PDB file of C-alpha atoms and ligand atoms in Angstrom:
ATOM      1  CA  MET J  25      -3.372  24.851  20.223  1.00 97.00           C
ATOM      2  CA  GLU J  26      -4.546  28.661  19.724  1.00 98.00           C
ATOM      3  CA  GLN J  27      -8.057  29.902  19.579  1.00 98.00           C
ATOM      4  CA  LEU J  28      -9.286  26.398  18.322  1.00 98.00           C
ATOM      5  CA  THR J  29     -13.020  26.958  17.089  1.00 98.00           C
ATOM      6  CA  ARG J  30     -14.927  24.104  15.172  1.00 98.00           C
ATOM      7  CA  THR J  31     -18.432  24.815  13.937  1.00 98.00           C
ATOM      8  CA  TYR J  32     -20.810  22.255  12.382  1.00 96.00           C
ATOM      9  CA  ASP J  33     -23.540  23.096   9.807  1.00 94.00           C
ATOM     10  CA  VAL J  34     -26.616  21.062  11.171  1.00 93.00           C
ATOM     11  CA  GLY J  35     -29.423  21.800   8.771  1.00 94.00           C
ATOM     12  CA  GLY J  36     -28.223  25.328   8.595  1.00 94.00           C
ATOM     13  CA  GLN J  37     -27.927  25.777  12.136  1.00 94.00           C
ATOM     14  CA  GLN J  38     -24.431  26.464  13.632  1.00 93.00           C
ATOM     15  CA  VAL J  39     -23.570  24.197  16.227  1.00 95.00           C
ATOM     16  CA  THR J  40     -20.335  25.388  17.995  1.00 97.00           C
ATOM     17  CA  ALA J  41     -18.384  22.046  19.371  1.00 97.00           C
ATOM     18  CA  LEU J  42     -15.106  24.169  20.288  1.00 98.00           C
ATOM     19  CA  ALA J  43     -15.441  27.882  20.954  1.00 97.00           C
ATOM     20  CA  GLY J  44     -11.692  29.282  20.838  1.00 97.00           C
ATOM     21  CA  VAL J  45      -9.706  26.810  22.827  1.00 98.00           C
ATOM     22  CA  ASP J  46      -6.384  27.707  24.227  1.00 98.00           C
ATOM     23  CA  ALA J  47      -4.029  24.925  25.730  1.00 98.00           C
ATOM     24  CA  ALA J  48      -0.421  23.483  25.312  1.00 98.00           C
ATOM     25  CA  PHE J  49       0.198  20.015  26.227  1.00 98.00           C
ATOM     26  CA  THR J  50       3.731  19.565  27.198  1.00 97.00           C
ATOM     27  CA  ARG J  51       5.966  16.829  25.888  1.00 96.00           C
ATOM     28  CA  GLY J  52       6.338  13.954  28.090  1.00 97.00           C
ATOM     29  CA  THR J  53       2.968  14.657  30.360  1.00 98.00           C
ATOM     30  CA  PHE J  54      -0.235  12.996  30.406  1.00 98.00           C
ATOM     31  CA  THR J  55      -3.339  14.966  30.507  1.00 98.00           C
ATOM     32  CA  ALA J  56      -6.854  13.899  30.846  1.00 98.00           C
ATOM     33  CA  VAL J  57      -9.870  15.793  29.477  1.00 98.00           C
ATOM     34  CA  MET J  58     -13.099  15.879  31.152  1.00 98.00           C
ATOM     35  CA  GLY J  59     -16.470  17.372  30.822  1.00 97.00           C
ATOM     36  CA  PRO J  60     -20.264  16.349  29.970  1.00 96.00           C
ATOM     37  CA  SER J  61     -21.498  14.699  26.572  1.00 95.00           C
ATOM     38  CA  GLY J  62     -21.214  16.814  23.749  1.00 95.00           C
ATOM     39  CA  SER J  63     -18.972  19.544  25.634  1.00 97.00           C
ATOM     40  CA  GLY J  64     -16.150  18.881  22.566  1.00 97.00           C
ATOM     41  CA  LYS J  65     -14.318  16.861  24.053  1.00 98.00           C
ATOM     42  CA  SER J  66     -13.706  14.320  21.003  1.00 97.00           C
ATOM     43  CA  THR J  67     -13.847  17.270  18.630  1.00 98.00           C
ATOM     44  CA  LEU J  68     -10.911  18.724  20.854  1.00 98.00           C
ATOM     45  CA  LEU J  69      -8.781  15.392  19.860  1.00 97.00           C
ATOM     46  CA  GLN J  70      -9.570  14.989  16.359  1.00 96.00           C
ATOM     47  CA  THR J  71      -8.989  18.735  15.526  1.00 97.00           C
ATOM     48  CA  ALA J  72      -5.683  18.529  17.779  1.00 97.00           C
ATOM     49  CA  ALA J  73      -4.466  15.197  15.928  1.00 95.00           C
ATOM     50  CA  GLY J  74      -5.130  16.483  12.409  1.00 94.00           C
ATOM     51  CA  LEU J  75      -8.091  13.975  11.988  1.00 93.00           C
ATOM     52  CA  ASP J  76     -10.395  17.068  11.425  1.00 94.00           C
ATOM     53  CA  ARG J  77      -9.891  20.389  10.026  1.00 95.00           C
ATOM     54  CA  PRO J  78     -10.795  23.430  12.857  1.00 97.00           C
ATOM     55  CA  THR J  79     -12.990  26.097  11.602  1.00 97.00           C
ATOM     56  CA  ALA J  80     -10.346  28.393  13.113  1.00 97.00           C
ATOM     57  CA  GLY J  81      -7.622  28.586  15.323  1.00 98.00           C
ATOM     58  CA  ARG J  82      -4.350  26.997  14.864  1.00 97.00           C
ATOM     59  CA  VAL J  83      -2.714  23.332  16.197  1.00 97.00           C
ATOM     60  CA  TRP J  84       0.898  22.930  16.118  1.00 97.00           C
ATOM     61  CA  ILE J  85       2.451  19.235  16.752  1.00 95.00           C
ATOM     62  CA  GLY J  86       6.317  19.883  17.795  1.00 92.00           C
ATOM     63  CA  GLN J  87       7.040  22.540  15.213  1.00 92.00           C
ATOM     64  CA  THR J  88       4.881  21.542  12.623  1.00 95.00           C
ATOM     65  CA  GLU J  89       1.447  23.961  12.184  1.00 96.00           C
ATOM     66  CA  LEU J  90      -1.032  22.014  10.838  1.00 96.00           C
ATOM     67  CA  SER J  91      -3.450  24.484   8.866  1.00 90.00           C
ATOM     68  CA  GLY J  92      -0.534  24.811   6.282  1.00 89.00           C
ATOM     69  CA  LEU J  93      -0.530  21.447   5.375  1.00 95.00           C
ATOM     70  CA  SER J  94      -2.265  19.491   2.368  1.00 95.00           C
ATOM     71  CA  GLU J  95      -4.143  16.486   3.093  1.00 93.00           C
ATOM     72  CA  THR J  96      -1.038  14.377   1.761  1.00 94.00           C
ATOM     73  CA  GLN J  97       1.216  15.900   3.990  1.00 95.00           C
ATOM     74  CA  LEU J  98      -1.362  16.000   7.266  1.00 95.00           C
ATOM     75  CA  THR J  99      -1.840  11.916   6.597  1.00 93.00           C
ATOM     76  CA  ARG J 100       1.892  11.763   6.604  1.00 92.00           C
ATOM     77  CA  LEU J 101       2.280  13.671   9.997  1.00 93.00           C
ATOM     78  CA  ARG J 102      -0.658  11.637  11.427  1.00 93.00           C
ATOM     79  CA  ARG J 103       1.143   8.570  10.572  1.00 91.00           C
ATOM     80  CA  SER J 104       4.189   9.475  11.930  1.00 91.00           C
ATOM     81  CA  LYS J 105       3.684  11.534  15.036  1.00 94.00           C
ATOM     82  CA  VAL J 106       0.402  10.671  16.188  1.00 95.00           C
ATOM     83  CA  GLY J 107      -0.769   7.591  17.605  1.00 95.00           C
ATOM     84  CA  PHE J 108      -5.064   6.859  18.788  1.00 95.00           C
ATOM     85  CA  VAL J 109      -6.357   4.849  20.857  1.00 96.00           C
ATOM     86  CA  PHE J 110     -10.496   4.573  20.733  1.00 95.00           C
ATOM     87  CA  GLN J 111     -12.945   3.471  22.960  1.00 94.00           C
ATOM     88  CA  LEU J 112     -14.151   0.140  21.116  1.00 94.00           C
ATOM     89  CA  PHE J 113     -10.313  -0.770  20.304  1.00 95.00           C
ATOM     90  CA  ASN J 114     -10.920  -0.645  16.383  1.00 96.00           C
ATOM     91  CA  LEU J 115      -8.806  -3.487  15.730  1.00 97.00           C
ATOM     92  CA  VAL J 116      -9.033  -5.153  12.385  1.00 97.00           C
ATOM     93  CA  ASP J 117     -10.870  -8.570  13.072  1.00 97.00           C
ATOM     94  CA  ALA J 118      -9.145 -10.024   9.967  1.00 97.00           C
ATOM     95  CA  LEU J 119      -5.689  -9.746  11.034  1.00 97.00           C
ATOM     96  CA  ASN J 120      -3.797 -11.265  14.155  1.00 97.00           C
ATOM     97  CA  VAL J 121      -2.149  -9.216  17.046  1.00 97.00           C
ATOM     98  CA  GLU J 122       1.152  -9.050  15.035  1.00 96.00           C
ATOM     99  CA  GLU J 123      -0.180  -7.839  11.953  1.00 96.00           C
ATOM    100  CA  ASN J 124      -2.382  -5.491  13.791  1.00 97.00           C
ATOM    101  CA  ILE J 125       0.242  -3.711  15.659  1.00 96.00           C
ATOM    102  CA  THR J 126       2.740  -3.482  12.587  1.00 96.00           C
ATOM    103  CA  LEU J 127      -0.196  -2.138  10.443  1.00 95.00           C
ATOM    104  CA  PRO J 128       1.061   1.459  10.986  1.00 92.00           C
ATOM    105  CA  LEU J 129       4.184   0.818  10.134  1.00 93.00           C
ATOM    106  CA  ARG J 130       3.246  -1.276   6.894  1.00 92.00           C
ATOM    107  CA  LEU J 131       1.286   1.497   5.850  1.00 89.00           C
ATOM    108  CA  SER J 132       4.250   4.085   6.019  1.00 89.00           C
ATOM    109  CA  GLY J 133       6.498   1.902   4.413  1.00 91.00           C
ATOM    110  CA  VAL J 134       8.543   1.064   7.436  1.00 91.00           C
ATOM    111  CA  ARG J 135       9.788  -2.418   7.923  1.00 91.00           C
ATOM    112  CA  PRO J 136       9.036  -3.921  11.473  1.00 88.00           C
ATOM    113  CA  ASP J 137      11.817  -4.577  13.570  1.00 90.00           C
ATOM    114  CA  ARG J 138      11.637  -8.002  15.306  1.00 92.00           C
ATOM    115  CA  ARG J 139      13.537  -6.976  18.406  1.00 93.00           C
ATOM    116  CA  ARG J 140      11.500  -3.670  18.650  1.00 91.00           C
ATOM    117  CA  LEU J 141       8.499  -5.407  18.353  1.00 93.00           C
ATOM    118  CA  MET J 142       9.006  -7.878  21.053  1.00 94.00           C
ATOM    119  CA  GLU J 143       9.900  -5.092  23.344  1.00 92.00           C
ATOM    120  CA  LEU J 144       6.367  -3.197  22.639  1.00 92.00           C
ATOM    121  CA  VAL J 145       4.335  -6.474  23.033  1.00 94.00           C
ATOM    122  CA  ASP J 146       5.888  -7.584  26.293  1.00 92.00           C
ATOM    123  CA  ARG J 147       5.580  -3.712  27.569  1.00 90.00           C
ATOM    124  CA  VAL J 148       2.053  -4.110  27.120  1.00 93.00           C
ATOM    125  CA  GLY J 149       1.786  -7.705  28.191  1.00 93.00           C
ATOM    126  CA  ILE J 150       0.437  -9.694  24.978  1.00 94.00           C
ATOM    127  CA  GLY J 151       3.723 -11.068  23.885  1.00 92.00           C
ATOM    128  CA  GLN J 152       2.224 -14.828  23.636  1.00 93.00           C
ATOM    129  CA  ARG J 153      -0.873 -13.671  21.888  1.00 95.00           C
ATOM    130  CA  LEU J 154       1.243 -12.494  18.756  1.00 96.00           C
ATOM    131  CA  GLY J 155      -1.199 -15.142  16.526  1.00 97.00           C
ATOM    132  CA  HIS J 156      -4.467 -14.379  18.172  1.00 97.00           C
ATOM    133  CA  ARG J 157      -7.113 -12.750  16.553  1.00 98.00           C
ATOM    134  CA  PRO J 158      -8.884  -9.897  18.300  1.00 97.00           C
ATOM    135  CA  ALA J 159     -12.064 -12.147  18.784  1.00 97.00           C
ATOM    136  CA  GLN J 160      -9.831 -14.392  20.907  1.00 97.00           C
ATOM    137  CA  LEU J 161      -8.889 -11.620  23.269  1.00 97.00           C
ATOM    138  CA  SER J 162     -10.597  -9.909  26.383  1.00 96.00           C
ATOM    139  CA  GLY J 163     -11.166  -6.613  26.176  1.00 96.00           C
ATOM    140  CA  GLY J 164      -8.284  -5.263  28.096  1.00 96.00           C
ATOM    141  CA  GLN J 165      -5.977  -7.499  25.868  1.00 96.00           C
ATOM    142  CA  GLN J 166      -7.458  -6.020  22.970  1.00 97.00           C
ATOM    143  CA  GLN J 167      -7.040  -2.332  24.326  1.00 96.00           C
ATOM    144  CA  ARG J 168      -3.350  -3.383  24.992  1.00 96.00           C
ATOM    145  CA  VAL J 169      -2.795  -4.522  21.423  1.00 97.00           C
ATOM    146  CA  ALA J 170      -4.296  -1.002  20.092  1.00 97.00           C
ATOM    147  CA  ILE J 171      -1.850   0.915  22.138  1.00 97.00           C
ATOM    148  CA  ALA J 172       0.915  -1.433  21.239  1.00 96.00           C
ATOM    149  CA  ARG J 173      -0.319   0.003  17.407  1.00 96.00           C
ATOM    150  CA  ALA J 174      -0.768   3.522  18.617  1.00 96.00           C
ATOM    151  CA  LEU J 175       3.113   3.353  19.886  1.00 94.00           C
ATOM    152  CA  ALA J 176       4.366   1.500  17.105  1.00 93.00           C
ATOM    153  CA  MET J 177       5.518   4.448  14.832  1.00 92.00           C
ATOM    154  CA  ARG J 178       6.825   6.091  18.091  1.00 92.00           C
ATOM    155  CA  PRO J 179       4.561   9.082  17.854  1.00 94.00           C
ATOM    156  CA  GLU J 180       5.030  12.431  19.455  1.00 92.00           C
ATOM    157  CA  VAL J 181       1.314  12.407  20.987  1.00 97.00           C
ATOM    158  CA  VAL J 182      -1.141   9.824  21.699  1.00 97.00           C
ATOM    159  CA  PHE J 183      -4.667  10.425  21.834  1.00 98.00           C
ATOM    160  CA  ALA J 184      -7.191   8.167  23.681  1.00 97.00           C
ATOM    161  CA  ASP J 185     -10.880   8.828  23.660  1.00 97.00           C
ATOM    162  CA  GLU J 186     -12.469   7.170  26.633  1.00 97.00           C
ATOM    163  CA  PRO J 187      -9.781   4.068  26.276  1.00 97.00           C
ATOM    164  CA  THR J 188     -11.275   2.348  29.458  1.00 96.00           C
ATOM    165  CA  GLY J 189     -14.957   2.947  28.773  1.00 95.00           C
ATOM    166  CA  ALA J 190     -15.433  -0.299  27.706  1.00 95.00           C
ATOM    167  CA  LEU J 191     -13.391  -2.409  29.981  1.00 94.00           C
ATOM    168  CA  ASP J 192     -14.105  -3.869  33.492  1.00 95.00           C
ATOM    169  CA  GLY J 193     -12.440  -1.737  36.699  1.00 94.00           C
ATOM    170  CA  THR J 194      -9.278  -4.444  36.420  1.00 95.00           C
ATOM    171  CA  SER J 195      -8.684  -4.102  32.854  1.00 94.00           C
ATOM    172  CA  ALA J 196      -9.170  -0.570  33.010  1.00 96.00           C
ATOM    173  CA  ALA J 197      -6.354  -0.278  35.675  1.00 96.00           C
ATOM    174  CA  GLU J 198      -4.191  -2.256  33.883  1.00 94.00           C
ATOM    175  CA  VAL J 199      -4.711  -0.038  30.713  1.00 95.00           C
ATOM    176  CA  LEU J 200      -4.245   3.194  32.779  1.00 97.00           C
ATOM    177  CA  ALA J 201      -1.007   1.774  34.441  1.00 96.00           C
ATOM    178  CA  LEU J 202       0.318   1.010  31.057  1.00 94.00           C
ATOM    179  CA  LEU J 203      -0.272   4.734  29.730  1.00 96.00           C
ATOM    180  CA  ARG J 204       1.006   6.239  32.773  1.00 97.00           C
ATOM    181  CA  SER J 205       3.827   4.185  32.040  1.00 95.00           C
ATOM    182  CA  VAL J 206       4.400   5.157  28.462  1.00 94.00           C
ATOM    183  CA  VAL J 207       4.518   8.632  29.783  1.00 96.00           C
ATOM    184  CA  ASP J 208       6.906   7.970  32.699  1.00 96.00           C
ATOM    185  CA  ASP J 209       9.338   5.388  30.681  1.00 93.00           C
ATOM    186  CA  GLN J 210       9.190   6.659  27.252  1.00 91.00           C
ATOM    187  CA  GLY J 211       8.577  10.334  27.384  1.00 93.00           C
ATOM    188  CA  GLN J 212       5.397  10.164  25.288  1.00 94.00           C
ATOM    189  CA  THR J 213       2.766  12.364  25.475  1.00 97.00           C
ATOM    190  CA  ILE J 214      -1.006  11.355  26.343  1.00 98.00           C
ATOM    191  CA  ILE J 215      -3.976  13.390  26.206  1.00 98.00           C
ATOM    192  CA  MET J 216      -6.971  11.042  27.420  1.00 98.00           C
ATOM    193  CA  VAL J 217     -10.695  11.932  27.209  1.00 98.00           C
ATOM    194  CA  THR J 218     -12.337  10.141  30.012  1.00 98.00           C
ATOM    195  CA  HIS J 219     -15.624  10.265  32.074  1.00 96.00           C
ATOM    196  CA  ASP J 220     -14.153   8.412  34.922  1.00 97.00           C
ATOM    197  CA  PRO J 221     -12.502  10.404  37.976  1.00 98.00           C
ATOM    198  CA  VAL J 222     -10.317   7.473  38.950  1.00 97.00           C
ATOM    199  CA  ALA J 223      -9.030   7.241  35.235  1.00 98.00           C
ATOM    200  CA  ALA J 224      -8.260  11.049  35.124  1.00 98.00           C
ATOM    201  CA  SER J 225      -6.252  10.698  38.457  1.00 98.00           C
ATOM    202  CA  TYR J 226      -3.594   8.853  36.815  1.00 98.00           C
ATOM    203  CA  ALA J 227      -3.161  11.994  34.685  1.00 98.00           C
ATOM    204  CA  ASP J 228      -0.544  14.686  35.401  1.00 98.00           C
ATOM    205  CA  ARG J 229      -3.571  17.315  34.879  1.00 98.00           C
ATOM    206  CA  VAL J 230      -6.806  17.220  34.188  1.00 98.00           C
ATOM    207  CA  LEU J 231      -8.870  19.814  31.776  1.00 98.00           C
ATOM    208  CA  VAL J 232     -12.462  20.154  32.041  1.00 98.00           C
ATOM    209  CA  LEU J 233     -14.895  21.403  28.912  1.00 98.00           C
ATOM    210  CA  ALA J 234     -18.045  22.647  28.706  1.00 97.00           C
ATOM    211  CA  ASP J 235     -19.769  23.906  25.684  1.00 96.00           C
ATOM    212  CA  GLY J 236     -16.336  23.740  23.724  1.00 97.00           C
ATOM    213  CA  HIS J 237     -14.693  25.918  26.618  1.00 96.00           C
ATOM    214  CA  ILE J 238     -11.934  24.691  29.141  1.00 98.00           C
ATOM    215  CA  VAL J 239     -13.827  25.572  32.612  1.00 97.00           C
ATOM    216  CA  SER J 240     -11.341  24.295  34.659  1.00 97.00           C
ATOM    217  CA  GLU J 241      -7.921  22.785  35.044  1.00 98.00           C
ATOM    218  CA  LEU J 242      -6.578  20.590  38.160  1.00 97.00           C
ATOM    219  CA  PRO J 243      -2.847  19.406  38.453  1.00 97.00           C
ATOM    220  CA  ARG J 244      -2.672  15.885  39.372  1.00 97.00           C
ATOM    221  CA  SER J 245      -5.258  14.731  41.917  1.00 97.00           C
ATOM    222  CA  GLY J 246      -6.882  11.763  43.411  1.00 98.00           C
ATOM    223  CA  ALA J 247     -10.414  10.767  42.038  1.00 98.00           C
ATOM    224  CA  ALA J 248     -12.403  12.090  45.174  1.00 98.00           C
ATOM    225  CA  ARG J 249     -10.961  15.543  44.362  1.00 98.00           C
ATOM    226  CA  ILE J 250     -11.525  15.555  40.663  1.00 98.00           C
ATOM    227  CA  ALA J 251     -15.212  13.866  41.283  1.00 97.00           C
ATOM    228  CA  ALA J 252     -15.542  16.848  43.942  1.00 97.00           C
ATOM    229  CA  GLU J 253     -14.335  19.483  41.302  1.00 96.00           C
ATOM    230  CA  LEU J 254     -16.993  18.006  38.737  1.00 96.00           C
ATOM    231  CA  ALA J 255     -20.020  17.970  41.371  1.00 95.00           C
ATOM    232  CA  SER J 256     -18.788  21.874  41.894  1.00 94.00           C
ATOM    233  CA  LEU J 257     -18.738  22.695  38.582  1.00 93.00           C
ATOM    234  CA  GLY J 258     -22.043  20.929  38.042  1.00 91.00           C
ATOM    235  CA  ARG J 259     -23.648  22.862  41.139  1.00 91.00           C
ATOM    236  CA  SER J 260     -22.185  26.349  39.653  1.00 89.00           C
ATOM    237  CA  GLY J 261     -23.933  25.959  36.241  1.00 86.00           C
ATOM    238  CA  SER J 262     -20.516  25.495  34.530  1.00 85.00           C
ATOM    239  CA  LEU J 263     -21.470  22.249  33.286  1.00 87.00           C
ATOM    240  CA  SER J 264     -24.664  22.786  32.435  1.00 74.00           C
ATOM    241  CA  GLY J 265     -24.847  23.607  28.864  1.00 59.00           C
ATOM    242  CA  SER J 266     -26.356  26.933  28.961  1.00 50.00           C
ATOM    243  CA  ARG J 267     -24.978  28.442  26.208  1.00 50.00           C
ATOM    244  CA  SER J 268     -25.491  25.645  23.752  1.00 46.00           C
ATOM    245  CA  GLY J 269     -27.885  26.687  21.162  1.00 43.00           C
ATOM    246  CA  ALA J 270     -28.219  30.174  22.886  1.00 39.00           C
ATOM    247  CA  GLY J 271     -27.630  31.627  19.206  1.00 37.00           C
ATOM    248  CA  ALA J 272     -27.358  35.033  20.253  1.00 35.00           C
TER     249      ALA J 272
HETATM  250  P1  ADP X  23     -18.072  14.972  23.469  1.00 87.30           P
HETATM  251  O1  ADP X  23     -17.118  14.194  22.808  1.00 87.30           O
HETATM  252  O2  ADP X  23     -17.607  16.199  24.667  1.00 87.30           O
HETATM  253  O3  ADP X  23     -18.973  14.153  23.751  1.00 87.30           O
HETATM  254  P2  ADP X  23     -18.321  16.232  20.774  1.00 87.30           P
HETATM  255  O4  ADP X  23     -16.842  16.788  20.515  1.00 87.30           O
HETATM  256  O5  ADP X  23     -18.539  14.730  20.182  1.00 87.30           O
HETATM  257  O6  ADP X  23     -18.517  15.872  22.350  1.00 87.30           O
HETATM  258  O7  ADP X  23     -19.478  16.974  20.155  1.00 87.30           O
HETATM  259  C1  ADP X  23     -19.522  18.423  20.731  1.00 87.30           C
HETATM  260  C2  ADP X  23     -20.487  19.149  19.938  1.00 87.30           C
HETATM  261  O8  ADP X  23     -20.593  19.281  18.692  1.00 87.30           O
HETATM  262  C3  ADP X  23     -22.032  18.349  20.108  1.00 87.30           C
HETATM  263  O9  ADP X  23     -23.011  19.369  20.464  1.00 87.30           O
HETATM  264  C4  ADP X  23     -22.254  17.477  18.999  1.00 87.30           C
HETATM  265  O10 ADP X  23     -23.555  17.489  18.865  1.00 87.30           O
HETATM  266  C5  ADP X  23     -21.471  18.647  18.048  1.00 87.30           C
HETATM  267  N1  ADP X  23     -21.091  17.575  16.652  1.00 87.30           N
HETATM  268  C6  ADP X  23     -19.945  16.739  16.921  1.00 87.30           C
HETATM  269  N2  ADP X  23     -19.905  16.397  15.747  1.00 87.30           N
HETATM  270  C7  ADP X  23     -20.573  16.751  14.978  1.00 87.30           C
HETATM  271  C8  ADP X  23     -20.955  16.291  13.307  1.00 87.30           C
HETATM  272  N3  ADP X  23     -20.344  15.672  12.527  1.00 87.30           N
HETATM  273  N4  ADP X  23     -22.097  17.191  12.824  1.00 87.30           N
HETATM  274  C9  ADP X  23     -22.704  18.153  13.638  1.00 87.30           C
HETATM  275  N5  ADP X  23     -22.541  18.391  14.884  1.00 87.30           N
HETATM  276  C10 ADP X  23     -21.580  17.729  15.713  1.00 87.30           C
HETATM  277 MG1   MG X  24     -16.973  12.017  22.701  1.00 87.30          MG
END
């Protein structure tokens, strides 16, 4: 992403959610995005994923620059190249596990391959649950179904917005280990927003956002080191939100 900018007009006031972010996400790497509430993390994910159009700046997924695409082309690109994982799973309650996982394939007119489906559900550890509805599963199991769904089209990049935010510690650790293995074994690319330094410690690097800017970047680090960096940014005022609403 190059000079990625997103402003919102809120009752005539311009709110800057992203203020010209430059970043590259190498194929086959796992990046955690941290920062205070309102710092632009979700906006970064949504504009990078082609779910939302930036006000200025450019985004590429592989060789494709998104701003040149029509809505139809953007939808097609999202379906084939991008996977999403949300905090609250966003599974379709009326569909069973298998139907949820194969939904992106069916939306794209791709016939689900039985062997590939079995590999996928075994990898995420829900092979015995294919006929269950989401409501019959624990939160951790639901999130593993959502990850399988995100991977179904073999996307170039998976965006996860606080994927462990609604999970207990044990389920969170399972989900994070799964995301790590998706990068290590499948060479896929993951960009994950999290508030949790333990979750961020699974990533290859950590970007910290404040007021729509990247204010820090750490290589793969333990949770204590990440927490210390956040605390130090907080003390120096970098995370204080002093720019927001400043106008001039
Ligand atoms: P985060 O995910 O880090 O909490 P967001 O990306 O959701 O932050 O929001 C960044 C800023 O943009 C915040 O000030 C938020 O209020 C504002 N914002 C986000 N979405 C909208 C919207 N749809 N309309 C107006 N303002 C928004
Ligand atoms: Mg958010």
